[in-house]
């Protein structure tokens, strides 16, 4: 009899302990979400998300905003939560999720008074898509990276400008588009320099021509013209070479590819023509010293211009 009572007592104690653990776990789950114990209302989710947004707790904010939308899809805070979810994803470096959330908002609320914000965040999320962990904290030449994200970002910002030219985000979007256009043009020069290195002179000249035709008024145009002069010279196309040389001499006489006497320095970048037999035979795999490429950013692009480097007369 005593043993039976002892067993019942132990069972009751064990059940009490299990119940306490389950309650503690439930309370912990709620506290991790930033919600008051036992409160899972629409307002509680939204207020918790607001606190987390203000304190830069992006992951928790995403969780609460998603929970709000899942549990109260037609509530008072639903539309605002969808907008803030885009921002929380963006700040949490979940750029693909931010773009998807922005697309969803545009699809569900095409006439919303703040739909321009969704278009803007699409461009902004794509704008930073190519920036990895190191690029966020260390200086990196983004013009040499895959331009896919830059092209997408430019397209998204273009949509914003076309649909909502009076948007409060239009000015910033326009500035970013200028930066992206400069970046895309400079990428073409990087590719042209690579083609010179491999001895693909026609491909290099075509890249330069592409910049001149499609990226007018960007700081890469002087280098694009120099690429054309060099490429056509190596291809023995004197007429095309003379045309490009005339344009660069008249518009950018201080380009570093010019000699002090005003003649074009065809040795400025010899490319594969000036390399050893080993370099040409192995496409540069076993000879790592590269000739100088066409890159006059410090002279013509204010973003790279050093204080001690005076601007050329054509830019004053």
Coordinates of N, CA and C in Angstrom, one line a residue, residues 98-179:
X98 N 13.8 40.0 -50.1 CA 13.2 41.4 -50.2 C 12.6 41.7 -51.5
X99 N 13.3 41.3 -52.6 CA 12.8 41.5 -54.0 C 11.5 40.7 -54.1
X100 N 11.4 39.5 -53.6 CA 10.2 38.7 -53.8 C 9.1 39.3 -53.0
X101 N 9.3 39.8 -51.8 CA 8.3 40.5 -51.0 C 7.8 41.7 -51.7
X102 N 8.7 42.5 -52.3 CA 8.3 43.7 -53.0 C 7.5 43.4 -54.2
X103 N 7.8 42.3 -54.9 CA 7.0 41.9 -56.1 C 5.6 41.5 -55.7
X104 N 5.6 40.8 -54.5 CA 4.3 40.4 -54.0 C 3.4 41.6 -53.6
X105 N 4.0 42.5 -53.0 CA 3.2 43.7 -52.6 C 2.7 44.5 -53.8
X106 N 3.6 44.6 -54.8 CA 3.2 45.3 -56.1 C 2.0 44.5 -56.8
X107 N 2.1 43.2 -56.7 CA 1.0 42.4 -57.4 C -0.3 42.5 -56.6
X108 N -0.2 42.5 -55.3 CA -1.4 42.6 -54.4 C -2.0 44.0 -54.3
X109 N -1.1 45.0 -54.4 CA -1.6 46.4 -54.1 C -1.0 47.3 -55.2
X110 N -1.4 47.1 -56.4 CA -0.8 48.0 -57.5 C -1.2 49.5 -57.4
X111 N -2.3 49.8 -56.7 CA -2.7 51.2 -56.6 C -2.4 51.7 -55.2
X112 N -1.7 51.0 -54.4 CA -1.4 51.5 -53.0 C -0.6 52.8 -53.1
X113 N -0.9 53.7 -52.1 CA -0.2 55.0 -52.1 C 1.3 54.9 -51.9
X114 N 1.8 53.8 -51.3 CA 3.2 53.6 -51.1 C 3.8 52.5 -52.0
X115 N 3.2 52.2 -53.1 CA 3.7 51.2 -53.9 C 5.0 51.6 -54.5
X116 N 5.3 52.9 -54.7 CA 6.6 53.3 -55.2 C 7.7 52.9 -54.3
X117 N 7.4 52.8 -53.0 CA 8.5 52.3 -52.1 C 8.9 50.9 -52.4
X118 N 7.9 50.0 -52.8 CA 8.2 48.7 -53.2 C 9.1 48.6 -54.4
X119 N 8.8 49.5 -55.4 CA 9.7 49.5 -56.6 C 11.1 50.0 -56.2
X120 N 11.2 51.0 -55.3 CA 12.5 51.5 -54.9 C 13.3 50.4 -54.1
X121 N 12.6 49.7 -53.3 CA 13.3 48.6 -52.5 C 13.8 47.5 -53.4
X122 N 13.1 47.2 -54.5 CA 13.5 46.2 -55.4 C 14.9 46.6 -56.0
X123 N 15.0 47.9 -56.4 CA 16.2 48.4 -57.0 C 17.3 48.4 -55.9
X124 N 17.0 48.8 -54.7 CA 18.0 48.9 -53.7 C 18.5 47.6 -53.3
X125 N 17.6 46.6 -53.2 CA 18.0 45.2 -52.8 C 18.9 44.6 -53.9
X126 N 18.6 44.9 -55.2 CA 19.5 44.4 -56.2 C 20.8 45.2 -56.3
X127 N 20.7 46.4 -55.9 CA 21.9 47.3 -55.9 C 23.0 46.7 -55.0
X128 N 22.6 46.1 -53.9 CA 23.6 45.6 -52.9 C 23.7 44.0 -53.0
X129 N 23.1 43.4 -54.0 CA 23.0 42.0 -54.2 C 24.5 41.4 -54.3
X130 N 25.3 42.1 -55.1 CA 26.6 41.6 -55.4 C 27.6 41.8 -54.3
X131 N 27.2 42.5 -53.2 CA 28.1 42.9 -52.1 C 28.1 41.7 -51.1
X132 N 29.1 41.0 -51.0 CA 29.2 39.9 -50.0 C 29.8 40.4 -48.7
X133 N 30.1 39.5 -47.8 CA 30.6 39.9 -46.5 C 31.8 40.8 -46.6
X134 N 32.8 40.4 -47.4 CA 34.0 41.2 -47.5 C 33.8 42.5 -48.1
X135 N 32.9 42.6 -49.1 CA 32.7 43.9 -49.8 C 32.0 44.9 -48.9
X136 N 31.3 44.4 -47.8 CA 30.6 45.3 -46.9 C 31.6 46.1 -46.0
X137 N 32.8 45.4 -45.8 CA 33.7 46.0 -44.8 C 35.0 46.4 -45.4
X138 N 35.4 45.8 -46.6 CA 36.7 46.1 -47.2 C 36.5 46.7 -48.6
X139 N 37.4 47.7 -48.9 CA 37.2 48.3 -50.3 C 37.5 47.3 -51.4
X140 N 36.5 47.2 -52.3 CA 36.6 46.2 -53.4 C 36.1 46.9 -54.6
X141 N 36.8 46.6 -55.7 CA 36.5 47.2 -57.0 C 35.3 46.4 -57.6
X142 N 34.1 46.9 -57.4 CA 32.9 46.2 -57.8 C 32.7 46.3 -59.3
X143 N 33.5 47.1 -60.0 CA 33.3 47.2 -61.5 C 33.9 46.0 -62.2
X144 N 34.7 45.2 -61.5 CA 35.2 44.0 -62.1 C 34.4 42.7 -61.8
X145 N 33.3 42.9 -61.1 CA 32.4 41.8 -60.7 C 31.4 41.6 -61.8
X146 N 30.7 40.4 -61.7 CA 29.6 40.1 -62.6 C 28.5 41.2 -62.6
X147 N 28.2 41.8 -63.7 CA 27.3 43.0 -63.7 C 25.8 42.7 -63.7
X148 N 25.5 41.4 -63.5 CA 24.1 41.0 -63.6 C 23.2 41.7 -62.6
X149 N 23.6 41.8 -61.3 CA 22.9 42.5 -60.3 C 22.8 44.0 -60.6
X150 N 23.8 44.6 -61.1 CA 23.8 46.0 -61.5 C 22.8 46.3 -62.6
X151 N 22.8 45.4 -63.6 CA 21.8 45.6 -64.6 C 20.3 45.5 -64.1
X152 N 20.1 44.5 -63.2 CA 18.8 44.3 -62.6 C 18.4 45.6 -61.8
X153 N 19.3 46.0 -61.0 CA 19.0 47.2 -60.2 C 18.7 48.4 -61.0
X154 N 19.5 48.6 -62.1 CA 19.2 49.7 -63.0 C 17.8 49.6 -63.6
X155 N 17.4 48.4 -64.0 CA 16.1 48.2 -64.6 C 15.0 48.5 -63.6
X156 N 15.2 48.0 -62.3 CA 14.2 48.3 -61.3 C 14.0 49.8 -61.0
X157 N 15.2 50.5 -60.9 CA 15.1 51.9 -60.7 C 14.5 52.6 -61.9
X158 N 14.7 52.1 -63.1 CA 14.1 52.7 -64.3 C 12.6 52.6 -64.2
X159 N 12.1 51.4 -63.7 CA 10.7 51.2 -63.6 C 10.1 52.3 -62.6
X160 N 10.8 52.5 -61.5 CA 10.3 53.5 -60.6 C 10.3 54.9 -61.2
X161 N 11.3 55.3 -61.9 CA 11.4 56.6 -62.6 C 10.3 56.7 -63.6
X162 N 10.0 55.7 -64.4 CA 9.0 55.7 -65.4 C 7.6 55.8 -64.9
X163 N 7.3 55.0 -63.8 CA 6.0 55.0 -63.3 C 5.7 56.1 -62.3
X164 N 6.7 56.5 -61.5 CA 6.5 57.5 -60.4 C 7.6 58.5 -60.4
X165 N 7.6 59.3 -61.5 CA 8.7 60.3 -61.6 C 8.7 61.4 -60.4
X166 N 7.6 61.5 -59.8 CA 7.5 62.5 -58.7 C 7.6 61.8 -57.3
X167 N 8.0 60.6 -57.3 CA 8.2 59.9 -56.0 C 9.2 60.5 -55.2
X168 N 9.1 60.4 -53.9 CA 10.1 60.9 -52.9 C 11.4 60.2 -53.1
X169 N 11.4 59.0 -53.7 CA 12.6 58.2 -53.9 C 13.2 58.4 -55.2
X170 N 12.6 59.2 -56.0 CA 13.1 59.4 -57.4 C 14.5 60.0 -57.5
X171 N 14.8 61.0 -56.6 CA 16.1 61.6 -56.7 C 17.2 60.6 -56.3
X172 N 17.0 59.9 -55.2 CA 18.0 58.9 -54.8 C 18.2 57.8 -55.9
X173 N 17.0 57.4 -56.5 CA 17.1 56.4 -57.5 C 17.9 56.9 -58.7
X174 N 17.7 58.1 -59.1 CA 18.4 58.7 -60.2 C 19.9 58.7 -60.0
X175 N 20.3 59.1 -58.8 CA 21.7 59.1 -58.4 C 22.3 57.7 -58.5
X176 N 21.6 56.7 -58.0 CA 22.1 55.4 -58.0 C 22.1 54.8 -59.5
X177 N 21.2 55.3 -60.3 CA 21.3 54.9 -61.7 C 22.5 55.4 -62.4
X178 N 22.9 56.7 -62.1 CA 24.1 57.2 -62.7 C 25.3 56.4 -62.2
X179 N 25.4 56.1 -60.9 CA 26.5 55.2 -60.4 C 26.5 53.9 -61.1

